[in-house]
Structure formats: C-alpha cells, structure tokens
Amino acid sequence: MRAGRPQVKQDRAVRTRRAILEAAAVVFEDRGYDAAKLTDIVRLAKVTKGALYFHFESKEHLAQAVIEAQVNMHAPFTPQEFKVQEFVDVGMVFSHRLQYDVLMRGSARLTLEHNGRELDRAAPFLGWIELHTALMAEAEERGELLPHVDPSAAARLVVGAFAGLNVMSQTLGLELDREVSALYASVMPGLVVPAVAERLDTAPGRGARALHAPADTCGCDRPASQAPLTPRPPTPVTPKPRP
C-alpha cells in the first residue's frame, strides 16, 4: 500500500495544478490580467492559497503558465493525405477548441491584451509560427506548394491573420469558426497547387471533423512522415523543380 502513495500524491498534485490553471483562465478571460484577483481564482478552483503558491509563486507566474498552455497543449489530430490540409487543420482545430476549452480562451485573452506588460506574450506566436512553418516546409518537399511560396512567410501571414480575426470576432460578436474558414478559403488557393487546393476541406466545422475523425479516415496509405506524397489520379501533383 505504501508504494502507491507517492503516485497518488503526484496525481493529486497534477489535478490541483490543472484546476488552478483552469480557474485562472476563467478569471483572466472574464476580467483581464490587471483586474484578476488570486482570491477569486482560489475560490473558483476550490483550493487553498497555500496550494496555489505551491504551484505558482505569483500572479504573474500563473498568468504566464496560462499563456504557455497554447504552445504546450497542441491537440493531436488525424494525419491527412496532404500536409497543407494539416496546416489548415491546426487553425481550424484551435478555433474549435476556443468554443469549449476555458484554458485556451484564457490563454488567448492574455496573449492578445496589452495589460500586464511584464508577461512574455511572444511564446505563443513563436510556437504557432514554428508549427505552421514546419508543416509548410513538409508540404513544399511533397510538391504541394506553388513555386513562389515561402513556408515561413506563409506561416507568419496565417498566424497573424488568425490573431486579428480572433480579436475582431470577439469585438463584433462574429463566429470565429466561420471567419477562420473564410480566411483559409481565400488564402490557400494562392499558396497551394490547384490539384491539391481543390481537395482541401476549409469549410466551417472542419476543426471538429479533424479533431474527432477516426484514424482510418484520412485516406493515407503511409505514415504522414513519409514523403513525397502523391495525390490520387486523375489530378497528380507535380513536385517543384529543384535547382
């Protein structure tokens, strides 16, 4: 019996930390960084102040952990036949998660607001850009991109546009999922070869479909890490010429 106690304590500590993070996200989303109070977070999380300070040394430290949750909690989704579909799915899945994941919403609020200048807000942007750039670089290797496309520039464009749409949607009361869908529908044809662009799913609700789809529905005959990927006939993708 004693051998199991350290694991029990560890599991309890993980649950407590998660409860504090989620409660903090709710308060930060509702009130912003400056107006948020640790007493409200403790009450919502149903923990003691001692428990909070055991995991987070200050309000700033707690807020930083909420911000970094964006980067640390990339949701897994089904590998797709085209890497550019996975590129689209990253944003669509995040848009979907913002509808129900309080930690993601609180993180987004803290990342985009200007209060709490001591917080490091660069990490989420850099993390999203790195992930998007990696997917576009793989897409380039597979011949899915148009010859003029720079993977890193395309990544920065989409990440920046998503952040702007998130702010605008909250301000105007728009449905973020539809706005992000329109973004990809408008941008991807200028980045992707026509044979692939016509087969991309950028419709509203794509995030839920990608996140919850069974693993055997991607139409892939090989692991996503294997390249190059050749589309099914009759619309083959011609790889970009190499110097």
C-alpha positions as protocol buffer text, in pm:
chain_id: "A"
residue {
  index: 1
  type: MET
  ca { x: 0 y: 0 z: 0 }
}
residue {
  index: 2
  type: ARG
  ca { x: 276 y: 243 z: 89 }
}
residue {
  index: 3
  type: ALA
  ca { x: 441 y: 200 z: -252 }
}
residue {
  index: 4
  type: GLY
  ca { x: 137 y: 352 z: -420 }
}
residue {
  index: 5
  type: ARG
  ca { x: 120 y: 665 z: -205 }
}
residue {
  index: 6
  type: PRO
  ca { x: 381 y: 876 z: -394 }
}
residue {
  index: 7
  type: GLN
  ca { x: 193 y: 817 z: -720 }
}
residue {
  index: 8
  type: VAL
  ca { x: -136 y: 910 z: -554 }
}
residue {
  index: 9
  type: LYS
  ca { x: 17 y: 1235 z: -428 }
}
residue {
  index: 10
  type: GLN
  ca { x: 163 y: 1307 z: -769 }
}
residue {
  index: 11
  type: ASP
  ca { x: -172 y: 1251 z: -940 }
}
residue {
  index: 12
  type: ARG
  ca { x: -342 y: 1476 z: -686 }
}
residue {
  index: 13
  type: ALA
  ca { x: -82 y: 1748 z: -747 }
}
residue {
  index: 14
  type: VAL
  ca { x: -138 y: 1727 z: -1123 }
}
residue {
  index: 15
  type: ARG
  ca { x: -515 y: 1759 z: -1077 }
}
residue {
  index: 16
  type: THR
  ca { x: -472 y: 2052 z: -838 }
}
residue {
  index: 17
  type: ARG
  ca { x: -243 y: 2235 z: -1076 }
}
residue {
  index: 18
  type: ARG
  ca { x: -485 y: 2179 z: -1362 }
}
residue {
  index: 19
  type: ALA
  ca { x: -778 y: 2303 z: -1152 }
}
residue {
  index: 20
  type: ILE
  ca { x: -585 y: 2620 z: -1066 }
}
residue {
  index: 21
  type: LEU
  ca { x: -490 y: 2680 z: -1429 }
}
residue {
  index: 22
  type: GLU
  ca { x: -849 y: 2638 z: -1550 }
}
residue {
  index: 23
  type: ALA
  ca { x: -988 y: 2862 z: -1276 }
}
residue {
  index: 24
  type: ALA
  ca { x: -723 y: 3124 z: -1356 }
}
residue {
  index: 25
  type: ALA
  ca { x: -811 y: 3104 z: -1725 }
}
residue {
  index: 26
  type: VAL
  ca { x: -1180 y: 3169 z: -1645 }
}
residue {
  index: 27
  type: VAL
  ca { x: -1096 y: 3472 z: -1430 }
}
residue {
  index: 28
  type: PHE
  ca { x: -836 y: 3610 z: -1672 }
}
residue {
  index: 29
  type: GLU
  ca { x: -1074 y: 3572 z: -1966 }
}
residue {
  index: 30
  type: ASP
  ca { x: -1355 y: 3744 z: -1779 }
}
residue {
  index: 31
  type: ARG
  ca { x: -1158 y: 4029 z: -1618 }
}
residue {
  index: 32
  type: GLY
  ca { x: -821 y: 4054 z: -1788 }
}
residue {
  index: 33
  type: TYR
  ca { x: -484 y: 4041 z: -1617 }
}
residue {
  index: 34
  type: ASP
  ca { x: -492 y: 4360 z: -1411 }
}
residue {
  index: 35
  type: ALA
  ca { x: -841 y: 4312 z: -1265 }
}
residue {
  index: 36
  type: ALA
  ca { x: -800 y: 3941 z: -1188 }
}
residue {
  index: 37
  type: LYS
  ca { x: -757 y: 3855 z: -820 }
}
residue {
  index: 38
  type: LEU
  ca { x: -591 y: 3548 z: -677 }
}
residue {
  index: 39
  type: THR
  ca { x: -866 y: 3523 z: -413 }
}
residue {
  index: 40
  type: ASP
  ca { x: -1123 y: 3473 z: -691 }
}
residue {
  index: 41
  type: ILE
  ca { x: -906 y: 3211 z: -858 }
}
residue {
  index: 42
  type: VAL
  ca { x: -858 y: 3021 z: -531 }
}
residue {
  index: 43
  type: ARG
  ca { x: -1231 y: 3026 z: -463 }
}
residue {
  index: 44
  type: LEU
  ca { x: -1320 y: 2906 z: -812 }
}
residue {
  index: 45
  type: ALA
  ca { x: -1056 y: 2631 z: -807 }
}
residue {
  index: 46
  type: LYS
  ca { x: -1167 y: 2525 z: -455 }
}
residue {
  index: 47
  type: VAL
  ca { x: -810 y: 2513 z: -328 }
}
residue {
  index: 48
  type: THR
  ca { x: -621 y: 2694 z: -54 }
}
residue {
  index: 49
  type: LYS
  ca { x: -388 y: 2985 z: -113 }
}
residue {
  index: 50
  type: GLY
  ca { x: -108 y: 2761 z: 7 }
}
residue {
  index: 51
  type: ALA
  ca { x: -186 y: 2513 z: -270 }
}
residue {
  index: 52
  type: LEU
  ca { x: -182 y: 2791 z: -528 }
}
residue {
  index: 53
  type: TYR
  ca { x: 154 y: 2926 z: -409 }
}
residue {
  index: 54
  type: PHE
  ca { x: 294 y: 2573 z: -402 }
}
residue {
  index: 55
  type: HIS
  ca { x: 245 y: 2553 z: -780 }
}
residue {
  index: 56
  type: PHE
  ca { x: 274 y: 2921 z: -880 }
}
residue {
  index: 57
  type: GLU
  ca { x: 486 y: 3173 z: -697 }
}
residue {
  index: 58
  type: SER
  ca { x: 291 y: 3478 z: -811 }
}
residue {
  index: 59
  type: LYS
  ca { x: 2 y: 3606 z: -1021 }
}
residue {
  index: 60
  type: GLU
  ca { x: 250 y: 3680 z: -1299 }
}
residue {
  index: 61
  type: HIS
  ca { x: 384 y: 3324 z: -1289 }
}
residue {
  index: 62
  type: LEU
  ca { x: 30 y: 3185 z: -1301 }
}
residue {
  index: 63
  type: ALA
  ca { x: -69 y: 3407 z: -1593 }
}
residue {
  index: 64
  type: GLN
  ca { x: 247 y: 3305 z: -1780 }
}
residue {
  index: 65
  type: ALA
  ca { x: 157 y: 2939 z: -1734 }
}
residue {
  index: 66
  type: VAL
  ca { x: -190 y: 3006 z: -1878 }
}
residue {
  index: 67
  type: ILE
  ca { x: -35 y: 3183 z: -2178 }
}
residue {
  index: 68
  type: GLU
  ca { x: 209 y: 2899 z: -2242 }
}
residue {
  index: 69
  type: ALA
  ca { x: -74 y: 2644 z: -2237 }
}
residue {
  index: 70
  type: GLN
  ca { x: -138 y: 2735 z: -2601 }
}
residue {
  index: 71
  type: VAL
  ca { x: 202 y: 2608 z: -2702 }
}
residue {
  index: 72
  type: ASN
  ca { x: 214 y: 2313 z: -2464 }
}
residue {
  index: 73
  type: MET
  ca { x: -129 y: 2172 z: -2549 }
}
residue {
  index: 74
  type: HIS
  ca { x: -136 y: 2132 z: -2926 }
}
residue {
  index: 75
  type: ALA
  ca { x: -421 y: 1885 z: -2972 }
}
residue {
  index: 76
  type: PRO
  ca { x: -339 y: 1573 z: -3172 }
}
residue {
  index: 77
  type: PHE
  ca { x: -544 y: 1527 z: -3486 }
}
residue {
  index: 78
  type: THR
  ca { x: -568 y: 1274 z: -3764 }
}
residue {
  index: 79
  type: PRO
  ca { x: -278 y: 1279 z: -4016 }
}
residue {
  index: 80
  type: GLN
  ca { x: -401 y: 1385 z: -4358 }
}
residue {
  index: 81
  type: GLU
  ca { x: -313 y: 1294 z: -4715 }
}
residue {
  index: 82
  type: PHE
  ca { x: -183 y: 1647 z: -4773 }
}
residue {
  index: 83
  type: LYS
  ca { x: 38 y: 1843 z: -4535 }
}
residue {
  index: 84
  type: VAL
  ca { x: -140 y: 2162 z: -4633 }
}
residue {
  index: 85
  type: GLN
  ca { x: -463 y: 2009 z: -4500 }
}
residue {
  index: 86
  type: GLU
  ca { x: -285 y: 1960 z: -4168 }
}
residue {
  index: 87
  type: PHE
  ca { x: -173 y: 2324 z: -4195 }
}
residue {
  index: 88
  type: VAL
  ca { x: -538 y: 2426 z: -4226 }
}
residue {
  index: 89
  type: ASP
  ca { x: -644 y: 2187 z: -3951 }
}
residue {
  index: 90
  type: VAL
  ca { x: -411 y: 2347 z: -3694 }
}
residue {
  index: 91
  type: GLY
  ca { x: -606 y: 2672 z: -3710 }
}
residue {
  index: 92
  type: MET
  ca { x: -947 y: 2512 z: -3751 }
}
residue {
  index: 93
  type: VAL
  ca { x: -891 y: 2281 z: -3452 }
}
residue {
  index: 94
  type: PHE
  ca { x: -776 y: 2574 z: -3237 }
}
residue {
  index: 95
  type: SER
  ca { x: -1082 y: 2773 z: -3344 }
}
residue {
  index: 96
  type: HIS
  ca { x: -1299 y: 2477 z: -3245 }
}
residue {
  index: 97
  type: ARG
  ca { x: -1125 y: 2439 z: -2908 }
}
residue {
  index: 98
  type: LEU
  ca { x: -1178 y: 2806 z: -2828 }
}
residue {
  index: 99
  type: GLN
  ca { x: -1550 y: 2730 z: -2818 }
}
residue {
  index: 100
  type: TYR
  ca { x: -1525 y: 2491 z: -2521 }
}
residue {
  index: 101
  type: ASP
  ca { x: -1173 y: 2491 z: -2372 }
}
residue {
  index: 102
  type: VAL
  ca { x: -1156 y: 2754 z: -2097 }
}
residue {
  index: 103
  type: LEU
  ca { x: -778 y: 2726 z: -2074 }
}
residue {
  index: 104
  type: MET
  ca { x: -736 y: 2807 z: -2442 }
}
residue {
  index: 105
  type: ARG
  ca { x: -976 y: 3103 z: -2417 }
}
residue {
  index: 106
  type: GLY
  ca { x: -800 y: 3246 z: -2114 }
}
residue {
  index: 107
  type: SER
  ca { x: -464 y: 3197 z: -2281 }
}
residue {
  index: 108
  type: ALA
  ca { x: -582 y: 3375 z: -2596 }
}
residue {
  index: 109
  type: ARG
  ca { x: -718 y: 3668 z: -2391 }
}
residue {
  index: 110
  type: LEU
  ca { x: -390 y: 3714 z: -2205 }
}
residue {
  index: 111
  type: THR
  ca { x: -186 y: 3683 z: -2524 }
}
residue {
  index: 112
  type: LEU
  ca { x: -381 y: 3949 z: -2710 }
}
residue {
  index: 113
  type: GLU
  ca { x: -442 y: 4210 z: -2438 }
}
residue {
  index: 114
  type: HIS
  ca { x: -193 y: 4485 z: -2355 }
}
residue {
  index: 115
  type: ASN
  ca { x: -212 y: 4479 z: -1974 }
}
residue {
  index: 116
  type: GLY
  ca { x: 49 y: 4301 z: -1767 }
}
residue {
  index: 117
  type: ARG
  ca { x: 346 y: 4421 z: -1969 }
}
residue {
  index: 118
  type: GLU
  ca { x: 581 y: 4202 z: -1765 }
}
residue {
  index: 119
  type: LEU
  ca { x: 430 y: 3892 z: -1926 }
}
residue {
  index: 120
  type: ASP
  ca { x: 608 y: 3722 z: -2217 }
}
residue {
  index: 121
  type: ARG
  ca { x: 348 y: 3710 z: -2494 }
}
residue {
  index: 122
  type: ALA
  ca { x: 591 y: 3613 z: -2769 }
}
residue {
  index: 123
  type: ALA
  ca { x: 600 y: 3241 z: -2688 }
}
residue {
  index: 124
  type: PRO
  ca { x: 254 y: 3150 z: -2828 }
}
residue {
  index: 125
  type: PHE
  ca { x: 314 y: 3339 z: -3151 }
}
residue {
  index: 126
  type: LEU
  ca { x: 659 y: 3186 z: -3196 }
}
residue {
  index: 127
  type: GLY
  ca { x: 523 y: 2839 z: -3116 }
}
residue {
  index: 128
  type: TRP
  ca { x: 238 y: 2866 z: -3367 }
}
residue {
  index: 129
  type: ILE
  ca { x: 470 y: 3009 z: -3634 }
}
residue {
  index: 130
  type: GLU
  ca { x: 721 y: 2726 z: -3580 }
}
residue {
  index: 131
  type: LEU
  ca { x: 449 y: 2461 z: -3609 }
}
residue {
  index: 132
  type: HIS
  ca { x: 296 y: 2617 z: -3921 }
}
residue {
  index: 133
  type: THR
  ca { x: 636 y: 2666 z: -4083 }
}
residue {
  index: 134
  type: ALA
  ca { x: 729 y: 2301 z: -4027 }
}
residue {
  index: 135
  type: LEU
  ca { x: 408 y: 2182 z: -4191 }
}
residue {
  index: 136
  type: MET
  ca { x: 454 y: 2414 z: -4489 }
}
residue {
  index: 137
  type: ALA
  ca { x: 815 y: 2304 z: -4529 }
}
residue {
  index: 138
  type: GLU
  ca { x: 698 y: 1942 z: -4548 }
}
residue {
  index: 139
  type: ALA
  ca { x: 429 y: 2045 z: -4794 }
}
residue {
  index: 140
  type: GLU
  ca { x: 697 y: 2212 z: -5008 }
}
residue {
  index: 141
  type: GLU
  ca { x: 902 y: 1892 z: -5008 }
}
residue {
  index: 142
  type: ARG
  ca { x: 597 y: 1699 z: -5126 }
}
residue {
  index: 143
  type: GLY
  ca { x: 530 y: 1939 z: -5412 }
}
residue {
  index: 144
  type: GLU
  ca { x: 206 y: 2074 z: -5265 }
}
residue {
  index: 145
  type: LEU
  ca { x: 303 y: 2444 z: -5274 }
}
residue {
  index: 146
  type: LEU
  ca { x: 320 y: 2687 z: -5562 }
}
residue {
  index: 147
  type: PRO
  ca { x: 680 y: 2773 z: -5667 }
}
residue {
  index: 148
  type: HIS
  ca { x: 678 y: 3127 z: -5521 }
}
residue {
  index: 149
  type: VAL
  ca { x: 565 y: 3032 z: -5169 }
}
residue {
  index: 150
  type: ASP
  ca { x: 798 y: 3086 z: -4873 }
}
residue {
  index: 151
  type: PRO
  ca { x: 687 y: 2849 z: -4593 }
}
residue {
  index: 152
  type: SER
  ca { x: 790 y: 3081 z: -4309 }
}
residue {
  index: 153
  type: ALA
  ca { x: 625 y: 3387 z: -4467 }
}
residue {
  index: 154
  type: ALA
  ca { x: 303 y: 3192 z: -4524 }
}
residue {
  index: 155
  type: ALA
  ca { x: 313 y: 3074 z: -4161 }
}
residue {
  index: 156
  type: ARG
  ca { x: 351 y: 3427 z: -4024 }
}
residue {
  index: 157
  type: LEU
  ca { x: 72 y: 3552 z: -4250 }
}
residue {
  index: 158
  type: VAL
  ca { x: -179 y: 3293 z: -4131 }
}
residue {
  index: 159
  type: VAL
  ca { x: -86 y: 3314 z: -3762 }
}
residue {
  index: 160
  type: GLY
  ca { x: -111 y: 3692 z: -3768 }
}
residue {
  index: 161
  type: ALA
  ca { x: -439 y: 3688 z: -3959 }
}
residue {
  index: 162
  type: PHE
  ca { x: -587 y: 3433 z: -3715 }
}
residue {
  index: 163
  type: ALA
  ca { x: -495 y: 3652 z: -3418 }
}
residue {
  index: 164
  type: GLY
  ca { x: -658 y: 3952 z: -3584 }
}
residue {
  index: 165
  type: LEU
  ca { x: -973 y: 3756 z: -3666 }
}
residue {
  index: 166
  type: ASN
  ca { x: -994 y: 3637 z: -3307 }
}
residue {
  index: 167
  type: VAL
  ca { x: -989 y: 3995 z: -3178 }
}
residue {
  index: 168
  type: MET
  ca { x: -1233 y: 4118 z: -3442 }
}
residue {
  index: 169
  type: SER
  ca { x: -1474 y: 3829 z: -3383 }
}
residue {
  index: 170
  type: GLN
  ca { x: -1485 y: 3899 z: -3010 }
}
residue {
  index: 171
  type: THR
  ca { x: -1534 y: 4272 z: -3068 }
}
residue {
  index: 172
  type: LEU
  ca { x: -1808 y: 4239 z: -3330 }
}
residue {
  index: 173
  type: GLY
  ca { x: -1972 y: 3923 z: -3198 }
}
residue {
  index: 174
  type: LEU
  ca { x: -1886 y: 3718 z: -3506 }
}
residue {
  index: 175
  type: GLU
  ca { x: -1850 y: 3340 z: -3523 }
}
residue {
  index: 176
  type: LEU
  ca { x: -1475 y: 3276 z: -3524 }
}
residue {
  index: 177
  type: ASP
  ca { x: -1505 y: 2936 z: -3691 }
}
residue {
  index: 178
  type: ARG
  ca { x: -1672 y: 3089 z: -3998 }
}
residue {
  index: 179
  type: GLU
  ca { x: -1424 y: 3375 z: -4013 }
}
residue {
  index: 180
  type: VAL
  ca { x: -1126 y: 3138 z: -3997 }
}
residue {
  index: 181
  type: SER
  ca { x: -1288 y: 2916 z: -4259 }
}
residue {
  index: 182
  type: ALA
  ca { x: -1318 y: 3217 z: -4490 }
}
residue {
  index: 183
  type: LEU
  ca { x: -953 y: 3302 z: -4426 }
}
residue {
  index: 184
  type: TYR
  ca { x: -830 y: 2962 z: -4541 }
}
residue {
  index: 185
  type: ALA
  ca { x: -1072 y: 2950 z: -4835 }
}
residue {
  index: 186
  type: SER
  ca { x: -932 y: 3284 z: -4954 }
}
residue {
  index: 187
  type: VAL
  ca { x: -562 y: 3231 z: -4882 }
}
residue {
  index: 188
  type: MET
  ca { x: -490 y: 2867 z: -4962 }
}
residue {
  index: 189
  type: PRO
  ca { x: -552 y: 2887 z: -5341 }
}
residue {
  index: 190
  type: GLY
  ca { x: -268 y: 3141 z: -5357 }
}
residue {
  index: 191
  type: LEU
  ca { x: -30 y: 2907 z: -5174 }
}
residue {
  index: 192
  type: VAL
  ca { x: -116 y: 2559 z: -5297 }
}
residue {
  index: 193
  type: VAL
  ca { x: -107 y: 2390 z: -5639 }
}
residue {
  index: 194
  type: PRO
  ca { x: -458 y: 2369 z: -5791 }
}
residue {
  index: 195
  type: ALA
  ca { x: -473 y: 1988 z: -5782 }
}
residue {
  index: 196
  type: VAL
  ca { x: -438 y: 1998 z: -5403 }
}
residue {
  index: 197
  type: ALA
  ca { x: -627 y: 2323 z: -5339 }
}
residue {
  index: 198
  type: GLU
  ca { x: -946 y: 2185 z: -5489 }
}
residue {
  index: 199
  type: ARG
  ca { x: -942 y: 1894 z: -5246 }
}
residue {
  index: 200
  type: LEU
  ca { x: -884 y: 2090 z: -4923 }
}
residue {
  index: 201
  type: ASP
  ca { x: -1158 y: 2100 z: -4660 }
}
residue {
  index: 202
  type: THR
  ca { x: -1175 y: 2457 z: -4530 }
}
residue {
  index: 203
  type: ALA
  ca { x: -1549 y: 2459 z: -4456 }
}
residue {
  index: 204
  type: PRO
  ca { x: -1689 y: 2566 z: -4117 }
}
residue {
  index: 205
  type: GLY
  ca { x: -1680 y: 2280 z: -3869 }
}
residue {
  index: 206
  type: ARG
  ca { x: -1357 y: 2142 z: -4010 }
}
residue {
  index: 207
  type: GLY
  ca { x: -1189 y: 2168 z: -3668 }
}
residue {
  index: 208
  type: ALA
  ca { x: -1437 y: 1930 z: -3507 }
}
residue {
  index: 209
  type: ARG
  ca { x: -1416 y: 1692 z: -3801 }
}
residue {
  index: 210
  type: ALA
  ca { x: -1036 y: 1685 z: -3791 }
}
residue {
  index: 211
  type: LEU
  ca { x: -1014 y: 1654 z: -3414 }
}
residue {
  index: 212
  type: HIS
  ca { x: -1267 y: 1375 z: -3373 }
}
residue {
  index: 213
  type: ALA
  ca { x: -1230 y: 1182 z: -3700 }
}
residue {
  index: 214
  type: PRO
  ca { x: -1135 y: 813 z: -3675 }
}
residue {
  index: 215
  type: ALA
  ca { x: -771 y: 744 z: -3750 }
}
residue {
  index: 216
  type: ASP
  ca { x: -856 y: 538 z: -4062 }
}
residue {
  index: 217
  type: THR
  ca { x: -1046 y: 814 z: -4244 }
}
residue {
  index: 218
  type: CYS
  ca { x: -752 y: 1023 z: -4367 }
}
residue {
  index: 219
  type: GLY
  ca { x: -709 y: 831 z: -4692 }
}
residue {
  index: 220
  type: CYS
  ca { x: -342 y: 777 z: -4618 }
}
residue {
  index: 221
  type: ASP
  ca { x: -162 y: 465 z: -4732 }
}
residue {
  index: 222
  type: ARG
  ca { x: 154 y: 552 z: -4540 }
}
residue {
  index: 223
  type: PRO
  ca { x: 260 y: 744 z: -4227 }
}
residue {
  index: 224
  type: ALA
  ca { x: 249 y: 1122 z: -4256 }
}
residue {
  index: 225
  type: SER
  ca { x: 628 y: 1136 z: -4206 }
}
residue {
  index: 226
  type: GLN
  ca { x: 693 y: 957 z: -4534 }
}
residue {
  index: 227
  type: ALA
  ca { x: 734 y: 1181 z: -4837 }
}
residue {
  index: 228
  type: PRO
  ca { x: 680 y: 1259 z: -5113 }
}
residue {
  index: 229
  type: LEU
  ca { x: 306 y: 1208 z: -5106 }
}
residue {
  index: 230
  type: THR
  ca { x: 146 y: 1154 z: -5446 }
}
residue {
  index: 231
  type: PRO
  ca { x: -221 y: 1252 z: -5478 }
}
residue {
  index: 232
  type: ARG
  ca { x: -468 y: 1006 z: -5624 }
}
residue {
  index: 233
  type: PRO
  ca { x: -534 y: 1022 z: -6002 }
}
residue {
  index: 234
  type: PRO
  ca { x: -659 y: 1188 z: -6212 }
}
residue {
  index: 235
  type: THR
  ca { x: -511 y: 1504 z: -6064 }
}
residue {
  index: 236
  type: PRO
  ca { x: -145 y: 1430 z: -5982 }
}
residue {
  index: 237
  type: VAL
  ca { x: 68 y: 1695 z: -5812 }
}
residue {
  index: 238
  type: THR
  ca { x: 386 y: 1788 z: -5996 }
}
residue {
  index: 239
  type: PRO
  ca { x: 673 y: 1841 z: -5749 }
}
residue {
  index: 240
  type: LYS
  ca { x: 853 y: 2175 z: -5764 }
}
residue {
  index: 241
  type: PRO
  ca { x: 1172 y: 2164 z: -5973 }
}
residue {
  index: 242
  type: ARG
  ca { x: 1495 y: 2158 z: -5772 }
}
residue {
  index: 243
  type: PRO
  ca { x: 1799 y: 2359 z: -5882 }
}
